[in-house]
């Protein structure tokens, strides 16, 4: 199964986050195993552009649309056997300690 792993900041990081795993080690291990198919760090939210269409009119604004304290700072595309494996991969990511990780399975429209 494919999962989109959203890497996010958090307003309440783990106080022990200074002991978190190294991200370069996490990337190397998951690339070597074939579980991480792709990933990247994102530019800051201030570089975002929001696109909406309302009443047929294009609305484009700078920055994120919502005022939120947590921000998506990166993503990884995972290929895992199941959700349990994806959770194990996510729990070893440094931002699971200093931020939060959201896992989303890809929709299967063939079912």
PDB file of C-alpha atoms in Angstrom:
ATOM      1  CA  UNK A   1       0.000   0.000   0.000  1.00  0.00           C
ATOM      2  CA  UNK A   2       1.126   3.529  -0.687  1.00  0.00           C
ATOM      3  CA  UNK A   3       0.945   6.163   2.045  1.00  0.00           C
ATOM      4  CA  UNK A   4       1.546   9.872   1.965  1.00  0.00           C
ATOM      5  CA  UNK A   5       3.423  10.773   5.117  1.00  0.00           C
ATOM      6  CA  UNK A   6       2.910  14.439   5.965  1.00  0.00           C
ATOM      7  CA  UNK A   7       5.675  15.805   8.190  1.00  0.00           C
ATOM      8  CA  UNK A   8       4.311  18.599  10.379  1.00  0.00           C
ATOM      9  CA  UNK A   9       5.415  20.948  13.110  1.00  0.00           C
ATOM     10  CA  UNK A  10       3.620  20.780  16.456  1.00  0.00           C
ATOM     11  CA  UNK A  11       2.895  23.318  19.163  1.00  0.00           C
ATOM     12  CA  UNK A  12       3.613  20.677  21.812  1.00  0.00           C
ATOM     13  CA  UNK A  13       6.784  18.759  20.843  1.00  0.00           C
ATOM     14  CA  UNK A  14       8.120  15.957  23.023  1.00  0.00           C
ATOM     15  CA  UNK A  15      10.416  17.508  25.675  1.00  0.00           C
ATOM     16  CA  UNK A  16      12.845  14.643  24.980  1.00  0.00           C
ATOM     17  CA  UNK A  17      12.992  15.618  21.287  1.00  0.00           C
ATOM     18  CA  UNK A  18      16.696  16.438  21.538  1.00  0.00           C
ATOM     19  CA  UNK A  19      17.252  12.648  21.650  1.00  0.00           C
ATOM     20  CA  UNK A  20      15.350  11.989  18.406  1.00  0.00           C
ATOM     21  CA  UNK A  21      16.770   9.873  15.572  1.00  0.00           C
ATOM     22  CA  UNK A  22      18.855  11.473  12.818  1.00  0.00           C
ATOM     23  CA  UNK A  23      16.815  12.276   9.702  1.00  0.00           C
ATOM     24  CA  UNK A  24      19.653  11.370   7.328  1.00  0.00           C
ATOM     25  CA  UNK A  25      19.865   7.895   8.880  1.00  0.00           C
ATOM     26  CA  UNK A  26      16.057   7.546   8.621  1.00  0.00           C
ATOM     27  CA  UNK A  27      16.133   8.527   4.931  1.00  0.00           C
ATOM     28  CA  UNK A  28      19.044   6.206   4.121  1.00  0.00           C
ATOM     29  CA  UNK A  29      17.449   3.208   5.875  1.00  0.00           C
ATOM     30  CA  UNK A  30      14.032   3.674   4.277  1.00  0.00           C
ATOM     31  CA  UNK A  31      15.447   4.400   0.820  1.00  0.00           C
ATOM     32  CA  UNK A  32      17.585   1.247   1.020  1.00  0.00           C
ATOM     33  CA  UNK A  33      14.616  -0.885   2.088  1.00  0.00           C
ATOM     34  CA  UNK A  34      12.429   0.466  -0.718  1.00  0.00           C
ATOM     35  CA  UNK A  35       9.806   1.770   1.723  1.00  0.00           C
ATOM     36  CA  UNK A  36      10.519   5.445   0.956  1.00  0.00           C
ATOM     37  CA  UNK A  37       9.763   6.130  -2.701  1.00  0.00           C
ATOM     38  CA  UNK A  38      10.168   9.899  -2.621  1.00  0.00           C
ATOM     39  CA  UNK A  39      10.316  12.769  -0.176  1.00  0.00           C
ATOM     40  CA  UNK A  40      11.202  16.419   0.194  1.00  0.00           C
ATOM     41  CA  UNK A  41      11.299  19.275   2.625  1.00  0.00           C
ATOM     42  CA  UNK A  42       8.922  22.107   1.720  1.00  0.00           C
ATOM     43  CA  UNK A  43       9.617  25.835   1.555  1.00  0.00           C
ATOM     44  CA  UNK A  44       8.175  27.847   4.457  1.00  0.00           C
ATOM     45  CA  UNK A  45       4.422  28.473   4.596  1.00  0.00           C
ATOM     46  CA  UNK A  46       5.108  32.108   3.723  1.00  0.00           C
ATOM     47  CA  UNK A  47       6.065  30.878   0.220  1.00  0.00           C
ATOM     48  CA  UNK A  48       2.707  29.124  -0.259  1.00  0.00           C
ATOM     49  CA  UNK A  49       0.101  30.179  -2.800  1.00  0.00           C
ATOM     50  CA  UNK A  50      -3.548  29.343  -2.240  1.00  0.00           C
ATOM     51  CA  UNK A  51      -5.783  28.795  -5.284  1.00  0.00           C
ATOM     52  CA  UNK A  52      -9.590  28.778  -5.066  1.00  0.00           C
ATOM     53  CA  UNK A  53     -12.461  29.227  -7.485  1.00  0.00           C
ATOM     54  CA  UNK A  54     -15.647  30.815  -6.129  1.00  0.00           C
ATOM     55  CA  UNK A  55     -18.607  31.739  -8.319  1.00  0.00           C
ATOM     56  CA  UNK A  56     -16.448  31.009 -11.350  1.00  0.00           C
ATOM     57  CA  UNK A  57     -13.806  33.546 -10.270  1.00  0.00           C
ATOM     58  CA  UNK A  58     -10.174  32.579  -9.708  1.00  0.00           C
ATOM     59  CA  UNK A  59      -8.903  33.689  -6.304  1.00  0.00           C
ATOM     60  CA  UNK A  60      -5.151  33.502  -5.719  1.00  0.00           C
ATOM     61  CA  UNK A  61      -3.599  34.586  -2.439  1.00  0.00           C
ATOM     62  CA  UNK A  62      -0.094  34.537  -1.025  1.00  0.00           C
ATOM     63  CA  UNK A  63       0.645  32.325   1.923  1.00  0.00           C
ATOM     64  CA  UNK A  64      -1.443  29.594   3.498  1.00  0.00           C
ATOM     65  CA  UNK A  65      -5.198  30.054   3.485  1.00  0.00           C
ATOM     66  CA  UNK A  66      -5.794  28.940   7.052  1.00  0.00           C
ATOM     67  CA  UNK A  67      -4.257  30.518  10.125  1.00  0.00           C
ATOM     68  CA  UNK A  68      -2.803  27.516  11.895  1.00  0.00           C
ATOM     69  CA  UNK A  69       0.018  26.964  14.333  1.00  0.00           C
ATOM     70  CA  UNK A  70       1.040  23.596  12.902  1.00  0.00           C
ATOM     71  CA  UNK A  71       2.449  23.574   9.384  1.00  0.00           C
ATOM     72  CA  UNK A  72       3.317  20.867   6.870  1.00  0.00           C
ATOM     73  CA  UNK A  73       7.092  21.103   6.435  1.00  0.00           C
ATOM     74  CA  UNK A  74       7.719  18.051   4.270  1.00  0.00           C
ATOM     75  CA  UNK A  75       6.389  14.808   2.895  1.00  0.00           C
ATOM     76  CA  UNK A  76       7.444  11.285   2.101  1.00  0.00           C
ATOM     77  CA  UNK A  77       5.782   8.770  -0.174  1.00  0.00           C
ATOM     78  CA  UNK A  78       5.909   5.324   1.421  1.00  0.00           C
ATOM     79  CA  UNK A  79       5.283   1.833   0.071  1.00  0.00           C
ATOM     80  CA  UNK A  80       4.417  -0.426   3.004  1.00  0.00           C
ATOM     81  CA  UNK A  81       2.760  -3.791   3.455  1.00  0.00           C
ATOM     82  CA  UNK A  82       0.074  -2.288   5.688  1.00  0.00           C
ATOM     83  CA  UNK A  83      -0.717   0.521   8.121  1.00  0.00           C
ATOM     84  CA  UNK A  84       1.217  -1.175  10.919  1.00  0.00           C
ATOM     85  CA  UNK A  85       4.415  -1.052   8.874  1.00  0.00           C
ATOM     86  CA  UNK A  86       3.742   2.580   7.901  1.00  0.00           C
ATOM     87  CA  UNK A  87       3.309   3.459  11.583  1.00  0.00           C
ATOM     88  CA  UNK A  88       6.640   1.805  12.420  1.00  0.00           C
ATOM     89  CA  UNK A  89       8.344   3.813   9.654  1.00  0.00           C
ATOM     90  CA  UNK A  90       6.697   7.046  10.850  1.00  0.00           C
ATOM     91  CA  UNK A  91       7.515   6.519  14.522  1.00  0.00           C
ATOM     92  CA  UNK A  92      11.229   6.362  13.671  1.00  0.00           C
ATOM     93  CA  UNK A  93      11.154   9.747  11.872  1.00  0.00           C
ATOM     94  CA  UNK A  94      12.643  12.614  13.940  1.00  0.00           C
ATOM     95  CA  UNK A  95       9.559  14.780  13.469  1.00  0.00           C
ATOM     96  CA  UNK A  96       7.433  12.155  15.225  1.00  0.00           C
ATOM     97  CA  UNK A  97       9.357  13.366  18.289  1.00  0.00           C
ATOM     98  CA  UNK A  98       9.683  17.095  17.567  1.00  0.00           C
ATOM     99  CA  UNK A  99       6.499  17.546  15.538  1.00  0.00           C
ATOM    100  CA  UNK A 100       3.887  15.139  14.256  1.00  0.00           C
ATOM    101  CA  UNK A 101       3.425  12.755  11.362  1.00  0.00           C
ATOM    102  CA  UNK A 102       0.169  12.205   9.508  1.00  0.00           C
ATOM    103  CA  UNK A 103      -0.222   9.063   7.426  1.00  0.00           C
ATOM    104  CA  UNK A 104      -2.766   8.975   4.615  1.00  0.00           C
ATOM    105  CA  UNK A 105      -3.324   5.904   2.466  1.00  0.00           C
ATOM    106  CA  UNK A 106      -3.856   6.451  -1.212  1.00  0.00           C
ATOM    107  CA  UNK A 107      -7.454   5.886  -2.248  1.00  0.00           C
ATOM    108  CA  UNK A 108      -8.143   2.645  -4.089  1.00  0.00           C
ATOM    109  CA  UNK A 109     -10.811   3.479  -6.656  1.00  0.00           C
ATOM    110  CA  UNK A 110     -10.768  -0.054  -8.069  1.00  0.00           C
ATOM    111  CA  UNK A 111     -12.533  -1.519  -5.015  1.00  0.00           C
TER     112      UNK A 111
END
